[in-house]
Amino acid sequence: VQLVESGGGLVQAGGSLRLSCAASGITFSVNGMGWYREAPGKQRELVAAITSDVGSTNYADSVKGRFTISRDNAKTTMYLQMNSLKPEDTAVYYCTIYSGKLHWGQGTQVTVYS
């Protein structure tokens, strides 16, 4: 299983970024996926998750209404649209997919400055 994130970067508070996660080596459409983040000095936390079947979504309270998780099974890619970004969103963001165990991408840095 290989997960490759992209789309991170430096953005001013209030701005937007879209993260992408390209998956390979796995039957993409039958597995739940999610985005985690880890900020300096903090525990890694689940930001958003999406199921494999009807694409039900779940969000951390801190990002509800600002972030949107989605997936394109045909492209075996998952996305995280992040709007109204805040400095506290600064973290390394990791893509995950569950297939017997949780598989992780290498992470992509998101830095939000005020």
Coordinates of N, CA, C and O in Angstrom, one line a residue:
V1 N 0.9 -1.2 0.0 CA 0.0 0.0 0.0 C 0.9 1.2 0.0 O 1.8 1.3 0.8
Q2 N 0.6 2.2 -0.9 CA 1.3 3.4 -0.9 C 0.3 4.6 -0.9 O -0.6 4.6 -1.7
L3 N 0.6 5.5 0.0 CA -0.3 6.7 0.0 C 0.7 7.9 -0.1 O 1.6 8.1 0.6
V4 N 0.3 8.8 -1.0 CA 1.2 10.0 -1.3 C 0.3 11.2 -1.2 O -0.6 11.4 -2.0
E5 N 0.7 12.0 -0.2 CA -0.1 13.3 0.0 C 0.6 14.4 -0.8 O 1.8 14.4 -1.0
S6 N -0.2 15.4 -1.1 CA 0.3 16.6 -1.7 C -0.7 17.7 -1.4 O -1.8 17.5 -1.0
G7 N -0.2 19.0 -1.7 CA -1.1 20.1 -1.6 C -0.8 21.0 -0.3 O -1.5 22.0 -0.2
G8 N 0.1 20.5 0.5 CA 0.4 21.3 1.7 C 1.2 22.6 1.3 O 1.6 22.7 0.1
G9 N 1.4 23.5 2.3 CA 2.1 24.7 2.0 C 1.9 25.7 3.0 O 1.4 25.5 4.1
L10 N 2.3 26.9 2.7 CA 2.2 28.1 3.6 C 1.1 29.0 3.1 O 1.0 29.3 1.9
V11 N 0.2 29.3 4.0 CA -1.0 30.1 3.7 C -1.3 31.1 4.8 O -1.1 30.8 6.0
Q12 N -1.8 32.2 4.4 CA -2.2 33.2 5.4 C -3.6 32.8 6.1 O -4.4 32.1 5.4
A13 N -3.7 33.2 7.3 CA -5.0 32.9 8.0 C -6.2 33.4 7.2 O -6.1 34.5 6.6
G14 N -7.2 32.6 7.1 CA -8.4 32.9 6.3 C -8.3 32.3 4.9 O -9.3 32.3 4.2
G15 N -7.2 31.8 4.6 CA -7.0 31.2 3.2 C -7.5 29.8 3.2 O -8.0 29.2 4.1
S16 N -7.2 29.2 2.0 CA -7.6 27.8 1.7 C -6.5 27.0 1.1 O -5.6 27.5 0.5
L17 N -6.6 25.7 1.4 CA -5.7 24.7 0.7 C -6.5 23.5 0.5 O -7.5 23.2 1.2
R18 N -6.1 22.7 -0.5 CA -6.7 21.4 -0.8 C -5.6 20.4 -0.8 O -4.7 20.4 -1.6
L19 N -5.7 19.4 0.1 CA -4.8 18.3 0.2 C -5.3 17.2 -0.6 O -6.5 16.9 -0.7
S20 N -4.4 16.4 -1.2 CA -4.8 15.2 -2.0 C -4.0 14.1 -1.5 O -2.9 14.2 -1.0
C21 N -4.6 12.9 -1.6 CA -3.9 11.7 -1.2 C -4.1 10.6 -2.3 O -5.3 10.2 -2.4
A22 N -3.1 10.3 -3.0 CA -3.2 9.3 -4.0 C -2.8 7.9 -3.5 O -1.7 7.8 -2.9
A23 N -3.7 6.9 -3.7 CA -3.5 5.6 -3.1 C -3.2 4.6 -4.2 O -3.7 4.7 -5.3
S24 N -2.3 3.6 -3.9 CA -2.0 2.6 -4.8 C -1.7 1.3 -4.0 O -1.5 1.4 -2.8
G25 N -1.9 0.1 -4.7 CA -1.6 -1.1 -4.1 C -2.7 -1.6 -3.1 O -2.4 -2.5 -2.3
I26 N -3.9 -1.1 -3.3 CA -5.0 -1.4 -2.4 C -6.3 -1.3 -3.2 O -6.4 -0.5 -4.1
T27 N -7.3 -2.1 -2.8 CA -8.6 -1.9 -3.4 C -9.2 -0.7 -2.8 O -9.9 -0.8 -1.7
F28 N -9.1 0.4 -3.4 CA -9.4 1.7 -2.8 C -10.8 1.9 -2.4 O -11.1 2.3 -1.3
S29 N -11.7 1.4 -3.2 CA -13.2 1.7 -3.0 C -13.8 1.0 -1.8 O -14.8 1.4 -1.4
V30 N -13.1 0.0 -1.3 CA -13.8 -0.8 -0.2 C -13.2 -0.4 1.2 O -13.5 -1.1 2.1
N31 N -12.4 0.6 1.2 CA -11.7 0.9 2.5 C -12.0 2.3 3.0 O -12.1 3.3 2.2
G32 N -12.3 2.4 4.3 CA -12.4 3.7 4.9 C -11.1 4.5 4.9 O -10.0 3.9 5.0
M33 N -11.2 5.8 4.9 CA -10.0 6.6 4.8 C -10.2 7.8 5.8 O -11.3 8.1 6.2
G34 N -9.1 8.4 6.1 CA -9.1 9.6 6.9 C -7.9 10.4 6.8 O -6.9 10.1 6.2
W35 N -8.0 11.6 7.4 CA -6.9 12.6 7.6 C -6.6 12.8 9.0 O -7.5 13.1 9.8
Y36 N -5.4 12.7 9.4 CA -4.9 13.0 10.8 C -4.0 14.2 10.6 O -3.4 14.5 9.6
R37 N -3.7 14.8 11.8 CA -2.7 15.9 11.8 C -2.0 15.8 13.1 O -2.5 15.4 14.1
E38 N -0.7 16.3 13.1 CA 0.1 16.3 14.3 C 0.8 17.7 14.3 O 1.6 18.0 13.4
A39 N 0.5 18.4 15.3 CA 1.1 19.7 15.5 C 2.3 19.6 16.5 O 2.3 18.7 17.3
P40 N 3.2 20.5 16.4 CA 4.4 20.4 17.4 C 3.9 20.4 18.8 O 3.1 21.2 19.2
G41 N 4.4 19.4 19.6 CA 4.1 19.3 21.0 C 2.7 18.8 21.3 O 2.3 18.8 22.5
K42 N 2.0 18.4 20.3 CA 0.6 17.9 20.5 C 0.5 16.4 20.0 O 1.2 16.0 19.1
Q43 N -0.5 15.8 20.5 CA -0.8 14.4 20.0 C -1.4 14.4 18.6 O -2.1 15.4 18.2
R44 N -1.1 13.4 17.9 CA -1.8 13.2 16.6 C -3.3 13.1 16.7 O -3.7 12.3 17.6
E45 N -4.1 13.8 15.9 CA -5.5 13.7 16.1 C -6.2 13.5 14.7 O -5.7 13.8 13.7
L46 N -7.3 12.8 14.8 CA -8.1 12.6 13.6 C -8.9 13.9 13.3 O -9.6 14.4 14.1
V47 N -8.7 14.3 12.0 CA -9.3 15.5 11.6 C -10.6 15.2 10.9 O -11.6 15.9 11.1
A48 N -10.6 14.2 10.0 CA -11.8 13.9 9.2 C -11.7 12.5 8.7 O -10.6 12.0 8.5
A49 N -12.8 11.8 8.5 CA -12.9 10.5 8.0 C -14.0 10.3 7.1 O -15.0 11.0 7.2
I50 N -13.9 9.3 6.2 CA -14.9 9.0 5.2 C -15.0 7.5 5.0 O -14.0 6.9 4.9
T51 N -16.2 7.0 5.0 CA -16.4 5.6 4.8 C -16.3 5.2 3.4 O -16.3 6.0 2.4
S52 N -16.2 3.9 3.2 CA -16.0 3.4 1.8 C -17.3 3.2 1.1 O -17.3 3.2 -0.2
D53 N -18.4 3.0 1.8 CA -19.6 2.6 1.1 C -20.4 3.8 0.6 O -20.3 4.2 -0.5
V54 N -21.2 4.5 1.5 CA -22.0 5.6 1.1 C -21.2 6.9 1.3 O -21.7 8.0 1.0
G55 N -19.9 6.8 1.7 CA -19.1 8.0 1.8 C -19.6 8.9 3.0 O -19.5 10.2 2.9
S56 N -20.1 8.3 4.0 CA -20.4 9.1 5.2 C -19.1 9.7 5.8 O -18.0 9.1 5.7
T57 N -19.3 10.9 6.3 CA -18.1 11.7 6.8 C -18.2 12.0 8.3 O -19.4 12.1 8.8
N58 N -17.1 12.3 8.9 CA -17.0 12.6 10.3 C -15.9 13.6 10.5 O -14.8 13.4 9.8
Y59 N -16.1 14.6 11.3 CA -15.1 15.7 11.5 C -14.8 15.9 12.9 O -15.7 15.8 13.8
A60 N -13.6 16.3 13.2 CA -13.2 16.9 14.5 C -14.0 18.2 14.7 O -14.2 18.9 13.8
D61 N -14.4 18.4 16.0 CA -15.2 19.7 16.2 C -14.4 20.9 15.8 O -15.0 21.9 15.3
S62 N -13.1 20.9 15.9 CA -12.3 22.0 15.6 C -12.3 22.4 14.1 O -11.9 23.5 13.8
V63 N -12.7 21.5 13.3 CA -12.7 21.8 11.8 C -14.1 21.8 11.2 O -14.2 22.0 10.0
K64 N -15.1 21.4 11.9 CA -16.4 21.3 11.3 C -16.8 22.7 10.7 O -16.6 23.7 11.3
G65 N -17.4 22.6 9.5 CA -17.8 23.8 8.9 C -16.7 24.5 8.1 O -17.0 25.4 7.3
R66 N -15.5 24.0 8.2 CA -14.4 24.7 7.5 C -13.7 23.7 6.6 O -13.2 24.0 5.5
F67 N -13.6 22.4 7.0 CA -12.9 21.4 6.2 C -14.0 20.4 5.6 O -15.0 20.1 6.2
T68 N -13.6 19.9 4.4 CA -14.5 19.0 3.7 C -13.7 17.8 3.2 O -12.7 18.0 2.4
I69 N -14.0 16.6 3.6 CA -13.3 15.4 3.1 C -14.1 14.8 2.0 O -15.3 14.8 2.0
S70 N -13.4 14.3 1.0 CA -14.1 13.7 -0.1 C -13.2 12.6 -0.8 O -12.0 12.6 -0.4
R71 N -13.7 11.8 -1.6 CA -12.9 10.8 -2.3 C -13.4 10.6 -3.7 O -14.6 10.7 -3.9
D72 N -12.5 10.2 -4.6 CA -12.9 9.9 -5.9 C -12.4 8.5 -6.2 O -11.2 8.3 -6.4
N73 N -13.3 7.5 -6.1 CA -12.8 6.1 -6.2 C -12.2 5.8 -7.5 O -11.4 5.0 -7.7
A74 N -12.7 6.4 -8.6 CA -12.2 6.2 -9.9 C -10.7 6.6 -10.0 O -10.0 6.0 -10.8
K75 N -10.4 7.7 -9.3 CA -9.0 8.2 -9.3 C -8.2 7.7 -8.2 O -7.0 8.0 -8.0
T76 N -8.8 6.9 -7.3 CA -8.2 6.3 -6.1 C -7.5 7.5 -5.3 O -6.3 7.3 -4.9
T77 N -8.2 8.5 -5.2 CA -7.7 9.7 -4.5 C -8.7 10.3 -3.5 O -9.9 10.3 -3.8
M78 N -8.1 10.7 -2.4 CA -8.9 11.4 -1.4 C -8.5 12.8 -1.2 O -7.3 13.1 -1.5
Y79 N -9.4 13.6 -0.8 CA -9.1 15.1 -0.7 C -9.5 15.6 0.7 O -10.4 15.1 1.3
L80 N -8.9 16.7 1.0 CA -9.3 17.5 2.2 C -9.3 19.0 1.8 O -8.2 19.5 1.6
Q81 N -10.5 19.5 1.6 CA -10.6 20.9 1.3 C -10.6 21.7 2.6 O -11.5 21.4 3.4
M82 N -9.7 22.6 2.8 CA -9.5 23.3 4.0 C -9.7 24.8 3.8 O -9.0 25.4 3.0
N83 N -10.8 25.4 4.3 CA -11.1 26.8 4.2 C -11.0 27.5 5.5 O -11.0 26.8 6.6
S84 N -11.0 28.8 5.4 CA -10.9 29.6 6.7 C -9.9 29.1 7.6 O -10.1 28.9 8.8
L85 N -8.7 28.9 7.1 CA -7.6 28.3 7.9 C -7.2 29.2 9.0 O -7.2 30.5 8.8
K86 N -6.8 28.6 10.1 CA -6.4 29.3 11.3 C -4.9 28.9 11.6 O -4.5 27.8 11.3
P87 N -4.2 29.8 12.3 CA -2.8 29.4 12.7 C -2.8 28.1 13.5 O -1.9 27.3 13.4
E88 N -3.9 27.8 14.3 CA -3.9 26.5 15.0 C -4.1 25.3 14.1 O -4.0 24.2 14.6
D89 N -4.3 25.5 12.8 CA -4.4 24.4 11.9 C -3.0 23.9 11.4 O -2.9 22.9 10.7
T90 N -2.0 24.7 11.8 CA -0.7 24.4 11.4 C -0.3 23.0 12.0 O -0.4 22.8 13.2
A91 N 0.2 22.1 11.1 CA 0.5 20.7 11.5 C 1.0 20.0 10.3 O 0.9 20.5 9.1
V92 N 1.5 18.8 10.5 CA 1.7 17.9 9.4 C 0.5 17.0 9.3 O 0.0 16.5 10.3
Y93 N 0.0 17.0 8.1 CA -1.3 16.2 7.8 C -1.0 14.9 7.1 O -0.2 14.8 6.2
Y94 N -1.6 13.9 7.7 CA -1.3 12.5 7.2 C -2.6 11.9 6.6 O -3.7 12.0 7.2
C95 N -2.5 11.2 5.5 CA -3.5 10.5 4.9 C -3.5 9.0 5.4 O -2.4 8.5 5.6
T96 N -4.6 8.4 5.7 CA -4.7 7.1 6.2 C -5.7 6.3 5.4 O -6.7 6.9 4.9
I97 N -5.5 5.0 5.3 CA -6.5 4.1 4.7 C -6.5 2.8 5.6 O -5.4 2.3 6.0
Y98 N -7.7 2.2 5.8 CA -7.7 1.0 6.7 C -7.9 -0.2 5.8 O -8.9 -0.2 5.0
S99 N -7.0 -1.1 6.0 CA -7.1 -2.4 5.3 C -6.5 -3.5 6.1 O -5.3 -3.8 6.0
G100 N -7.2 -4.0 7.1 CA -6.7 -4.9 8.1 C -5.9 -4.2 9.2 O -5.9 -4.6 10.3
K101 N -5.3 -3.1 8.8 CA -4.6 -2.2 9.7 C -4.6 -0.8 9.1 O -5.0 -0.7 7.9
L102 N -4.2 0.2 9.9 CA -4.2 1.5 9.3 C -2.9 1.8 8.6 O -1.8 1.6 9.2
H103 N -2.9 2.2 7.4 CA -1.8 2.5 6.6 C -1.6 4.0 6.6 O -2.6 4.7 6.5
W104 N -0.4 4.5 6.6 CA -0.1 6.0 6.7 C 0.7 6.5 5.5 O 1.6 5.8 5.0
G105 N 0.4 7.7 5.1 CA 1.2 8.4 4.1 C 2.4 9.0 4.8 O 2.5 8.9 6.1
Q106 N 3.2 9.7 4.1 CA 4.4 10.3 4.7 C 4.2 11.7 5.3 O 5.0 12.2 6.1
G107 N 3.0 12.2 5.0 CA 2.6 13.5 5.6 C 3.0 14.7 4.7 O 3.9 14.7 3.9
T108 N 2.2 15.8 4.9 CA 2.5 17.0 4.2 C 2.3 18.2 5.2 O 1.3 18.2 5.9
Q109 N 3.2 19.1 5.1 CA 3.2 20.2 6.1 C 2.2 21.3 5.6 O 2.2 21.7 4.5
V110 N 1.4 21.7 6.6 CA 0.5 22.9 6.4 C 0.9 23.9 7.5 O 0.9 23.6 8.7
T111 N 1.2 25.1 7.0 CA 1.6 26.2 7.9 C 0.7 27.4 7.6 O 0.6 27.9 6.5
V112 N 0.0 27.8 8.7 CA -0.9 29.0 8.5 C -0.4 30.1 9.4 O -0.2 30.0 10.6
Y113 N -0.1 31.3 8.8 CA 0.4 32.4 9.5 C -0.6 33.5 9.6 O -1.5 33.7 8.7
S114 N -0.5 34.3 10.7 CA -1.5 35.4 10.9 C -0.9 36.7 10.4 O 0.2 36.8 10.0

